mmCIF file of C-alpha atoms in Angstrom:
data_model
loop_
_atom_site.group_PDB
_atom_site.id
_atom_site.type_symbol
_atom_site.label_atom_id
_atom_site.label_comp_id
_atom_site.label_asym_id
_atom_site.label_seq_id
_atom_site.Cartn_x
_atom_site.Cartn_y
_atom_site.Cartn_z
ATOM 1 C CA MET A 1 91.681 110.286 111.926
ATOM 2 C CA ILE A 2 92.727 107.158 110.151
ATOM 3 C CA THR A 3 95.462 104.650 110.967
ATOM 4 C CA LEU A 4 97.828 103.747 108.162
ATOM 5 C CA LEU A 5 100.032 100.656 108.347
ATOM 6 C CA TYR A 6 103.015 100.030 106.081
ATOM 7 C CA PHE A 7 104.794 96.740 105.438
ATOM 8 C CA ALA A 8 107.959 95.408 103.764
ATOM 9 C CA TRP A 9 109.641 97.846 101.341
ATOM 10 C CA VAL A 10 106.748 100.298 101.577
ATOM 11 C CA ARG A 11 107.535 100.543 105.308
ATOM 12 C CA GLU A 12 111.261 100.905 104.642
ATOM 13 C CA ARG A 13 110.858 103.659 102.050
ATOM 14 C CA ILE A 14 108.387 105.637 104.153
ATOM 15 C CA GLY A 15 110.593 105.108 107.189
ATOM 16 C CA ARG A 16 107.854 104.100 109.614
ATOM 17 C CA ASP A 17 105.432 101.251 110.114
ATOM 18 C CA GLU A 18 102.398 103.247 111.177
ATOM 19 C CA GLU A 19 100.974 106.757 111.232
ATOM 20 C CA ARG A 20 97.695 108.424 112.120
ATOM 21 C CA LEU A 21 96.431 111.144 109.813
ATOM 22 C CA ALA A 22 93.465 113.406 109.311
ATOM 23 C CA LEU A 23 92.668 113.282 105.610
ATOM 24 C CA PRO A 24 91.611 116.261 103.467
ATOM 25 C CA ALA A 25 87.900 116.264 102.613
ATOM 26 C CA GLY A 26 88.406 115.345 98.965
ATOM 27 C CA VAL A 27 90.268 112.122 99.751
ATOM 28 C CA THR A 28 87.525 109.509 99.484
ATOM 29 C CA THR A 29 89.047 106.615 97.542
ATOM 30 C CA VAL A 30 92.177 104.496 97.782
ATOM 31 C CA THR A 31 93.647 106.131 94.680
ATOM 32 C CA ALA A 32 93.057 109.610 96.110
ATOM 33 C CA LEU A 33 94.607 108.484 99.397
ATOM 34 C CA LEU A 34 97.760 107.241 97.652
ATOM 35 C CA ASP A 35 97.970 110.496 95.650
ATOM 36 C CA HIS A 36 97.701 112.462 98.894
ATOM 37 C CA LEU A 37 100.233 110.335 100.806
ATOM 38 C CA ALA A 38 102.747 110.660 97.975
ATOM 39 C CA THR A 39 102.879 114.423 98.655
ATOM 40 C CA LEU A 40 103.816 114.021 102.326
ATOM 41 C CA SER A 41 107.538 113.274 102.003
ATOM 42 C CA PRO A 42 110.124 112.052 99.485
ATOM 43 C CA GLY A 43 109.979 108.673 101.235
ATOM 44 C CA HIS A 44 106.219 108.448 100.762
ATOM 45 C CA ALA A 45 106.617 109.447 97.124
ATOM 46 C CA ALA A 46 109.291 106.785 96.556
ATOM 47 C CA ALA A 47 107.237 104.103 98.267
ATOM 48 C CA LEU A 48 104.128 104.856 96.234
ATOM 49 C CA ALA A 49 105.702 105.667 92.859
ATOM 50 C CA ASP A 50 104.919 102.299 91.266
ATOM 51 C CA ARG A 51 101.197 101.870 91.848
ATOM 52 C CA ALA A 52 101.131 98.511 90.064
ATOM 53 C CA ALA A 53 103.318 97.176 92.893
ATOM 54 C CA ILE A 54 101.057 98.461 95.687
ATOM 55 C CA ARG A 55 98.353 96.427 97.408
ATOM 56 C CA ILE A 56 95.801 97.790 99.861
ATOM 57 C CA ALA A 57 93.767 96.346 102.695
ATOM 58 C CA ILE A 58 91.008 98.197 104.501
ATOM 59 C CA ASP A 59 90.247 96.841 107.954
ATOM 60 C CA GLU A 60 92.140 93.634 107.095
ATOM 61 C CA ASP A 61 90.467 92.872 103.762
ATOM 62 C CA PHE A 62 92.032 93.355 100.334
ATOM 63 C CA VAL A 63 90.412 96.136 98.304
ATOM 64 C CA SER A 64 90.904 97.576 94.834
ATOM 65 C CA SER A 65 92.232 101.043 94.092
ATOM 66 C CA ASP A 66 88.761 102.488 93.467
ATOM 67 C CA ALA A 67 87.458 101.376 96.874
ATOM 68 C CA ALA A 68 85.875 104.009 99.111
ATOM 69 C CA ILE A 69 87.683 104.760 102.352
ATOM 70 C CA ALA A 70 84.901 106.598 104.152
ATOM 71 C CA ASP A 71 84.302 104.009 106.866
ATOM 72 C CA ALA A 72 87.847 102.717 107.182
ATOM 73 C CA ARG A 73 89.516 102.516 110.588
ATOM 74 C CA GLU A 74 92.801 101.052 109.405
ATOM 75 C CA ILE A 75 94.314 101.071 105.941
ATOM 76 C CA ALA A 76 97.356 98.933 105.209
ATOM 77 C CA ILE A 77 99.640 99.615 102.258
ATOM 78 C CA PHE A 78 102.127 96.986 101.130
ATOM 79 C CA PRO A 79 103.771 95.195 98.182
ATOM 80 C CA PRO A 80 102.250 92.049 96.633
ATOM 81 C CA VAL A 81 102.428 89.276 99.214
ATOM 82 C CA THR A 82 105.149 86.601 99.050
ATOM 83 C CA GLY A 83 104.303 84.089 101.774
ATOM 84 C CA GLY A 84 103.807 80.349 101.557
ATOM 85 C CA MET B 1 87.507 71.917 111.150
ATOM 86 C CA ILE B 2 90.844 73.220 109.914
ATOM 87 C CA THR B 3 93.025 74.610 112.685
ATOM 88 C CA THR B 4 95.165 77.586 111.647
ATOM 89 C CA ARG B 5 98.218 78.934 113.450
ATOM 90 C CA VAL B 6 100.721 81.708 112.751
ATOM 91 C CA GLN B 7 103.814 81.323 114.887
ATOM 92 C CA ALA B 8 107.544 82.006 115.128
ATOM 93 C CA GLU B 9 108.306 78.540 116.486
ATOM 94 C CA ALA B 10 109.162 75.495 114.379
ATOM 95 C CA PHE B 11 106.613 72.713 113.940
ATOM 96 C CA ASP B 12 106.746 68.936 113.639
ATOM 97 C CA ALA B 13 104.968 68.023 110.405
ATOM 98 C CA GLY B 14 104.789 64.331 111.264
ATOM 99 C CA ALA B 15 103.286 64.961 114.682
ATOM 100 C CA GLU B 16 100.746 67.407 113.230
ATOM 101 C CA ALA B 17 99.626 64.905 110.584
ATOM 102 C CA ALA B 18 99.437 62.074 113.122
ATOM 103 C CA ALA B 19 97.340 64.232 115.465
ATOM 104 C CA LEU B 20 94.688 64.658 112.759
ATOM 105 C CA ALA B 21 94.031 60.906 112.673
ATOM 106 C CA ALA B 22 94.516 60.145 116.378
ATOM 107 C CA GLY B 23 91.560 58.269 117.840
ATOM 108 C CA ARG B 24 89.589 58.238 114.568
ATOM 109 C CA SER B 25 88.766 55.533 112.055
ATOM 110 C CA ASP B 26 86.861 57.589 109.452
ATOM 111 C CA ILE B 27 89.961 59.201 107.912
ATOM 112 C CA GLY B 28 91.334 57.383 104.891
ATOM 113 C CA ALA B 29 93.766 59.995 103.585
ATOM 114 C CA ILE B 30 96.068 62.646 104.979
ATOM 115 C CA VAL B 31 97.951 64.898 102.586
ATOM 116 C CA SER B 32 100.730 66.870 104.256
ATOM 117 C CA PHE B 33 102.756 69.570 102.522
ATOM 118 C CA THR B 34 105.733 71.274 104.186
ATOM 119 C CA GLY B 35 107.450 74.278 102.632
ATOM 120 C CA LEU B 36 111.149 74.651 103.493
ATOM 121 C CA VAL B 37 113.692 77.458 103.135
ATOM 122 C CA ARG B 38 115.945 76.769 100.152
ATOM 123 C CA ALA B 39 119.529 78.028 100.104
ATOM 124 C CA ASP B 40 119.156 79.453 96.579
ATOM 125 C CA ASP B 41 122.098 81.467 95.237
ATOM 126 C CA GLY B 42 123.890 81.717 98.545
ATOM 127 C CA LEU B 43 120.833 82.598 100.647
ATOM 128 C CA THR B 44 121.828 82.694 104.309
ATOM 129 C CA ALA B 45 118.505 83.579 105.973
ATOM 130 C CA LEU B 46 114.893 84.341 105.141
ATOM 131 C CA THR B 47 112.832 86.748 107.250
ATOM 132 C CA LEU B 48 109.063 86.715 107.018
ATOM 133 C CA GLU B 49 107.286 89.921 107.933
ATOM 134 C CA HIS B 50 103.515 89.816 108.304
ATOM 135 C CA TYR B 51 100.428 91.813 109.241
ATOM 136 C CA PRO B 52 99.354 89.795 112.269
ATOM 137 C CA ALA B 53 95.644 90.624 112.539
ATOM 138 C CA MET B 54 95.065 90.301 108.811
ATOM 139 C CA THR B 55 97.191 87.172 108.514
ATOM 140 C CA ALA B 56 95.144 85.313 111.097
ATOM 141 C CA ARG B 57 91.915 86.466 109.485
ATOM 142 C CA GLN B 58 92.935 85.684 105.895
ATOM 143 C CA ILE B 59 94.250 82.212 106.733
ATOM 144 C CA ALA B 60 91.068 81.406 108.671
ATOM 145 C CA ALA B 61 88.993 82.607 105.697
ATOM 146 C CA ILE B 62 91.033 80.520 103.243
ATOM 147 C CA ALA B 63 90.653 77.474 105.494
ATOM 148 C CA ALA B 64 86.889 78.034 105.743
ATOM 149 C CA GLN B 65 86.668 78.135 101.938
ATOM 150 C CA ALA B 66 88.497 74.812 101.642
ATOM 151 C CA TRP B 67 86.261 73.301 104.315
ATOM 152 C CA ALA B 68 83.139 74.391 102.426
ATOM 153 C CA ARG B 69 84.418 73.191 99.054
ATOM 154 C CA TRP B 70 85.646 69.641 99.755
ATOM 155 C CA PRO B 71 84.434 66.812 102.036
ATOM 156 C CA LEU B 72 87.218 67.151 104.607
ATOM 157 C CA LEU B 73 87.532 65.535 108.025
ATOM 158 C CA GLY B 74 90.185 67.765 109.560
ATOM 159 C CA GLY B 75 93.192 69.887 108.834
ATOM 160 C CA THR B 76 96.023 71.972 110.197
ATOM 161 C CA VAL B 77 97.616 75.015 108.586
ATOM 162 C CA ILE B 78 100.714 76.540 110.176
ATOM 163 C CA HIS B 79 102.622 79.508 108.755
ATOM 164 C CA ARG B 80 105.772 80.777 110.440
ATOM 165 C CA HIS B 81 107.059 84.333 110.663
ATOM 166 C CA GLY B 82 110.367 85.801 111.759
ATOM 167 C CA ARG B 83 113.911 84.843 110.776
ATOM 168 C CA LEU B 84 114.434 81.386 109.285
ATOM 169 C CA LEU B 85 117.504 79.550 108.036
ATOM 170 C CA PRO B 86 118.016 77.250 105.035
ATOM 171 C CA GLY B 87 116.342 73.924 105.719
ATOM 172 C CA ASP B 88 113.870 75.378 108.217
ATOM 173 C CA PRO B 89 110.177 74.623 107.692
ATOM 174 C CA ILE B 90 108.086 77.708 106.793
ATOM 175 C CA VAL B 91 104.591 76.431 106.140
ATOM 176 C CA LEU B 92 102.545 73.311 106.793
ATOM 177 C CA VAL B 93 99.263 72.281 105.204
ATOM 178 C CA ALA B 94 97.967 68.921 106.445
ATOM 179 C CA ILE B 95 94.509 67.839 105.322
ATOM 180 C CA ALA B 96 92.491 64.782 106.297
ATOM 181 C CA SER B 97 89.651 63.299 104.312
ATOM 182 C CA ALA B 98 87.991 59.941 103.675
ATOM 183 C CA ASN B 99 89.659 59.708 100.262
ATOM 184 C CA ARG B 100 92.781 61.120 98.690
ATOM 185 C CA GLY B 101 91.168 63.245 95.973
ATOM 186 C CA ALA B 102 89.665 65.822 98.292
ATOM 187 C CA ALA B 103 92.757 65.879 100.510
ATOM 188 C CA PHE B 104 95.155 66.483 97.604
ATOM 189 C CA ALA B 105 92.919 69.140 96.054
ATOM 190 C CA ALA B 106 92.279 71.018 99.298
ATOM 191 C CA ALA B 107 95.970 70.994 100.244
ATOM 192 C CA GLU B 108 96.951 72.402 96.856
ATOM 193 C CA PHE B 109 94.184 75.005 96.985
ATOM 194 C CA LEU B 110 95.295 76.102 100.444
ATOM 195 C CA MET B 111 98.931 76.464 99.407
ATOM 196 C CA ASP B 112 98.038 78.407 96.248
ATOM 197 C CA TRP B 113 95.840 80.764 98.257
ATOM 198 C CA LEU B 114 98.335 81.174 101.085
ATOM 199 C CA LYS B 115 100.898 82.288 98.499
ATOM 200 C CA THR B 116 98.641 84.970 97.060
ATOM 201 C CA ARG B 117 96.235 86.035 99.857
ATOM 202 C CA ALA B 118 98.057 85.769 103.176
ATOM 203 C CA PRO B 119 99.880 89.018 103.996
ATOM 204 C CA PHE B 120 103.456 87.787 104.411
ATOM 205 C CA TRP B 121 106.548 89.296 102.834
ATOM 206 C CA LYS B 122 109.853 87.455 102.474
ATOM 207 C CA GLN B 123 113.182 89.203 102.758
ATOM 208 C CA GLU B 124 116.274 87.275 101.724
ATOM 209 C CA ASP B 125 119.692 87.664 103.329
ATOM 210 C CA ARG B 126 122.796 86.809 101.361
ATOM 211 C CA GLY B 127 125.602 87.645 103.731
ATOM 212 C CA ASP B 128 125.228 91.383 104.383
ATOM 213 C CA GLU B 129 122.855 91.960 101.441
ATOM 214 C CA GLN B 130 119.111 92.056 101.972
ATOM 215 C CA ARG B 131 116.488 91.886 99.274
ATOM 216 C CA TRP B 132 112.692 91.696 99.306
ATOM 217 C CA VAL B 133 111.339 88.795 97.308
ATOM 218 C CA ALA B 134 109.213 89.859 94.323
ATOM 219 C CA ALA B 135 105.798 88.251 93.850
ATOM 220 C CA LYS B 136 105.597 85.706 91.041
ATOM 221 C CA THR B 137 102.879 85.851 88.410
ATOM 222 C CA SER B 138 103.041 82.028 88.340
ATOM 223 C CA ASP B 139 101.685 82.068 91.909
ATOM 224 C CA ASP B 140 98.788 84.307 90.829
ATOM 225 C CA ASP B 141 98.086 81.955 87.929
ATOM 226 C CA ALA B 142 98.148 78.934 90.238
ATOM 227 C CA ALA B 143 95.624 80.577 92.582
ATOM 228 C CA ALA B 144 93.403 81.825 89.749
ATOM 229 C CA ARG B 145 92.731 78.325 88.425
ATOM 230 C CA TRP B 146 90.684 77.566 91.579
ATOM 231 C CA GLU B 147 88.250 80.349 90.702
ATOM 232 C CA THR B 148 86.787 78.422 87.752
ATOM 233 C CA PRO B 149 85.837 75.012 89.132
#
Protein backbone atom coordinates (compact mmCIF):
# COMPACT_ATOMS: atom_id res chain seq x y z
CA MET A 1 0.00 0.00 0.00
CA ILE A 2 1.14 3.47 -0.85
CA THR A 3 -0.15 6.84 0.32
CA LEU A 4 -0.89 9.40 -2.37
CA LEU A 5 -1.29 13.09 -1.54
CA TYR A 6 -2.82 15.64 -3.89
CA PHE A 7 -2.53 19.42 -3.73
CA ALA A 8 -4.05 22.54 -5.33
CA TRP A 9 -5.94 21.91 -8.59
CA VAL A 10 -4.78 18.30 -8.73
CA ARG A 11 -6.60 17.81 -5.41
CA GLU A 12 -9.68 19.65 -6.66
CA ARG A 13 -9.95 17.67 -9.90
CA ILE A 14 -9.44 14.32 -8.19
CA GLY A 15 -11.87 15.36 -5.48
CA ARG A 16 -9.79 14.25 -2.50
CA ASP A 17 -6.55 15.18 -0.81
CA GLU A 18 -5.29 11.70 -0.01
CA GLU A 19 -5.82 8.05 -0.85
CA ARG A 20 -4.15 4.74 -0.07
CA LEU A 21 -3.76 2.26 -2.91
CA ALA A 22 -2.25 -1.10 -3.67
CA LEU A 23 -0.49 -0.72 -7.01
CA PRO A 24 -0.44 -3.33 -9.80
CA ALA A 25 2.88 -5.17 -10.09
CA GLY A 26 3.93 -3.45 -13.30
CA VAL A 27 3.71 0.05 -11.82
CA THR A 28 7.32 0.76 -10.88
CA THR A 29 8.00 4.32 -12.03
CA VAL A 30 6.36 7.71 -11.58
CA THR A 31 5.22 7.75 -15.21
CA ALA A 32 3.63 4.31 -14.86
CA LEU A 33 1.96 5.44 -11.63
CA LEU A 34 0.44 8.50 -13.33
CA ASP A 35 -0.74 6.32 -16.25
CA HIS A 36 -2.38 3.95 -13.77
CA LEU A 37 -3.99 6.70 -11.66
CA ALA A 38 -5.44 8.33 -14.77
CA THR A 39 -7.55 5.18 -15.32
CA LEU A 40 -9.17 5.32 -11.87
CA SER A 41 -11.81 8.01 -12.46
CA PRO A 42 -12.66 10.88 -14.81
CA GLY A 43 -11.40 13.24 -12.10
CA HIS A 44 -8.04 11.49 -11.95
CA ALA A 45 -7.83 11.57 -15.74
CA ALA A 46 -8.61 15.31 -15.82
CA ALA A 47 -6.09 16.07 -13.09
CA LEU A 48 -3.30 14.16 -14.80
CA ALA A 49 -4.05 14.99 -18.45
CA ASP A 50 -1.33 17.63 -18.79
CA ARG A 51 1.80 15.86 -17.60
CA ALA A 52 3.98 18.92 -18.23
CA ALA A 53 2.01 20.65 -15.46
CA ILE A 54 2.48 17.85 -12.91
CA ARG A 55 5.22 17.73 -10.29
CA ILE A 56 5.99 14.76 -8.05
CA ALA A 57 7.58 14.31 -4.65
CA ILE A 58 8.47 10.96 -3.14
CA ASP A 59 8.78 11.00 0.63
CA GLU A 60 9.00 14.82 0.55
CA ASP A 61 11.69 15.17 -2.11
CA PHE A 62 11.13 16.27 -5.71
CA VAL A 63 11.70 13.51 -8.25
CA SER A 64 11.57 13.25 -12.03
CA SER A 65 9.01 11.27 -13.99
CA ASP A 66 11.37 8.33 -14.54
CA ALA A 67 12.03 7.89 -10.81
CA ALA A 68 11.45 4.45 -9.30
CA ILE A 69 8.67 4.19 -6.74
CA ALA A 70 9.59 0.84 -5.23
CA ASP A 71 10.57 2.12 -1.79
CA ALA A 72 8.16 5.04 -1.58
CA ARG A 73 5.92 5.45 1.45
CA GLU A 74 4.23 8.65 0.34
CA ILE A 75 3.94 10.11 -3.14
CA ALA A 76 2.65 13.65 -3.59
CA ILE A 77 1.25 14.89 -6.89
CA PHE A 78 0.77 18.60 -7.48
CA PRO A 79 1.10 21.52 -9.93
CA PRO A 80 4.31 23.57 -10.20
CA VAL A 81 4.78 25.45 -6.94
CA THR A 82 3.85 29.14 -6.64
CA GLY A 83 5.00 30.22 -3.18
CA GLY A 84 7.27 33.06 -2.16
CA MET B 1 22.17 29.34 11.74
CA ILE B 2 19.12 30.31 9.71
CA THR B 3 15.86 29.83 11.58
CA THR B 4 12.94 28.74 9.39
CA ARG B 5 9.25 28.94 10.24
CA VAL B 6 6.03 28.15 8.38
CA GLN B 7 3.05 29.73 10.08
CA ALA B 8 -0.44 31.14 9.57
CA GLU B 9 0.21 34.14 11.82
CA ALA B 10 1.56 37.50 10.66
CA PHE B 11 5.14 38.48 11.46
CA ASP B 12 6.93 41.71 12.33
CA ALA B 13 9.76 42.11 9.82
CA GLY B 14 11.44 44.88 11.80
CA ALA B 15 11.43 42.90 15.03
CA GLU B 16 12.77 39.80 13.26
CA ALA B 17 15.64 41.75 11.70
CA ALA B 18 16.45 43.48 14.99
CA ALA B 19 16.49 40.13 16.81
CA LEU B 20 19.25 38.87 14.50
CA ALA B 21 21.63 41.60 15.68
CA ALA B 22 20.55 41.78 19.33
CA GLY B 23 23.50 41.45 21.70
CA ARG B 24 26.07 41.03 18.90
CA SER B 25 28.76 43.28 17.49
CA ASP B 26 30.08 41.06 14.67
CA ILE B 27 27.17 41.71 12.29
CA GLY B 28 27.75 44.52 9.82
CA ALA B 29 24.84 43.94 7.45
CA ILE B 30 21.26 42.74 7.62
CA VAL B 31 19.29 42.37 4.41
CA SER B 32 15.56 41.94 4.98
CA PHE B 33 13.07 41.15 2.23
CA THR B 34 9.31 41.04 2.86
CA GLY B 35 6.87 39.80 0.23
CA LEU B 36 3.38 41.33 0.41
CA VAL B 37 0.02 40.47 -1.15
CA ARG B 38 -0.68 42.82 -4.06
CA ALA B 39 -4.25 43.74 -4.99
CA ASP B 40 -3.63 43.04 -8.69
CA ASP B 41 -6.67 43.23 -10.99
CA GLY B 42 -9.21 43.37 -8.20
CA LEU B 43 -7.69 40.59 -6.08
CA THR B 44 -9.59 40.35 -2.80
CA ALA B 45 -7.72 37.52 -1.05
CA LEU B 46 -4.86 35.10 -1.56
CA THR B 47 -4.90 31.61 -0.04
CA LEU B 48 -1.69 29.65 0.28
CA GLU B 49 -2.02 25.88 0.39
CA HIS B 50 1.06 23.86 1.29
CA TYR B 51 2.39 20.38 1.99
CA PRO B 52 3.41 20.88 5.61
CA ALA B 53 6.01 18.14 6.12
CA MET B 54 7.69 18.80 2.79
CA THR B 55 7.52 22.57 3.19
CA ALA B 56 9.39 22.50 6.48
CA ARG B 57 11.97 20.12 5.05
CA GLN B 58 12.51 21.99 1.78
CA ILE B 59 12.85 25.39 3.46
CA ALA B 60 15.34 23.96 5.97
CA ALA B 61 17.32 22.42 3.09
CA ILE B 62 17.32 25.70 1.15
CA ALA B 63 18.47 27.56 4.26
CA ALA B 64 21.25 25.03 4.84
CA GLN B 65 22.46 25.55 1.26
CA ALA B 66 22.62 29.31 1.76
CA TRP B 67 24.46 28.84 5.05
CA ALA B 68 27.05 26.62 3.37
CA ARG B 69 27.52 28.93 0.40
CA TRP B 70 28.01 32.37 1.98
CA PRO B 71 29.74 33.60 5.18
CA LEU B 72 26.54 34.34 7.10
CA LEU B 73 26.10 35.18 10.77
CA GLY B 74 22.39 34.50 11.16
CA GLY B 75 19.08 34.52 9.40
CA THR B 76 15.34 34.08 9.64
CA VAL B 77 13.00 32.75 6.96
CA ILE B 78 9.25 32.87 7.56
CA HIS B 79 6.64 31.74 5.04
CA ARG B 80 2.94 32.08 5.79
CA HIS B 81 0.09 29.82 4.72
CA GLY B 82 -3.67 30.20 4.84
CA ARG B 83 -5.87 33.08 3.72
CA LEU B 84 -4.22 36.48 3.31
CA LEU B 85 -5.53 39.88 2.28
CA PRO B 86 -4.00 42.62 0.10
CA GLY B 87 -1.21 44.31 2.01
CA ASP B 88 -0.56 41.31 4.25
CA PRO B 89 3.02 40.03 4.50
CA ILE B 90 3.52 36.54 2.99
CA VAL B 91 7.22 35.83 3.26
CA LEU B 92 10.24 37.15 5.12
CA VAL B 93 13.91 36.53 4.40
CA ALA B 94 16.25 38.35 6.79
CA ILE B 95 19.96 37.58 6.55
CA ALA B 96 22.83 38.81 8.69
CA SER B 97 26.46 38.87 7.68
CA ALA B 98 29.64 40.84 8.35
CA ASN B 99 29.32 42.59 4.98
CA ARG B 100 26.49 43.41 2.63
CA GLY B 101 27.57 41.32 -0.36
CA ALA B 102 26.93 37.95 1.23
CA ALA B 103 23.71 39.15 2.87
CA PHE B 104 22.25 40.51 -0.38
CA ALA B 105 23.26 37.42 -2.35
CA ALA B 106 21.97 34.91 0.21
CA ALA B 107 18.65 36.75 0.59
CA GLU B 108 18.11 36.77 -3.17
CA PHE B 109 19.12 33.12 -3.47
CA LEU B 110 16.70 32.16 -0.71
CA MET B 111 13.80 34.02 -2.30
CA ASP B 112 14.49 32.55 -5.75
CA TRP B 113 14.61 29.05 -4.29
CA LEU B 114 11.55 29.52 -2.10
CA LYS B 115 9.61 30.48 -5.23
CA THR B 116 10.60 27.34 -7.10
CA ARG B 117 11.30 24.64 -4.47
CA ALA B 118 8.98 25.21 -1.52
CA PRO B 119 5.67 23.37 -2.01
CA PHE B 120 3.18 26.23 -1.73
CA TRP B 121 0.33 26.97 -4.11
CA LYS B 122 -1.43 30.33 -4.34
CA GLN B 123 -5.11 30.64 -5.07
CA GLU B 124 -6.46 34.09 -5.88
CA ASP B 125 -9.93 35.31 -4.96
CA ARG B 126 -11.54 38.06 -6.98
CA GLY B 127 -14.94 38.44 -5.40
CA ASP B 128 -16.62 35.05 -5.89
CA GLU B 129 -14.10 33.86 -8.51
CA GLN B 130 -11.19 31.66 -7.52
CA ARG B 131 -8.17 30.89 -9.64
CA TRP B 132 -4.93 28.99 -9.03
CA VAL B 133 -1.85 31.02 -9.82
CA ALA B 134 0.24 29.57 -12.66
CA ALA B 135 3.98 29.13 -12.13
CA LYS B 136 6.16 31.64 -13.96
CA THR B 137 9.09 30.55 -16.10
CA SER B 138 10.82 33.79 -15.01
CA ASP B 139 10.92 32.34 -11.47
CA ASP B 140 12.55 29.15 -12.78
CA ASP B 141 15.08 31.25 -14.68
CA ALA B 142 15.83 33.32 -11.58
CA ALA B 143 16.48 30.16 -9.54
CA ALA B 144 18.52 28.48 -12.28
CA ARG B 145 21.13 31.24 -12.35
CA TRP B 146 22.31 30.15 -8.86
CA GLU B 147 23.24 26.72 -10.21
CA THR B 148 26.21 28.08 -12.18
CA PRO B 149 28.25 30.09 -9.70
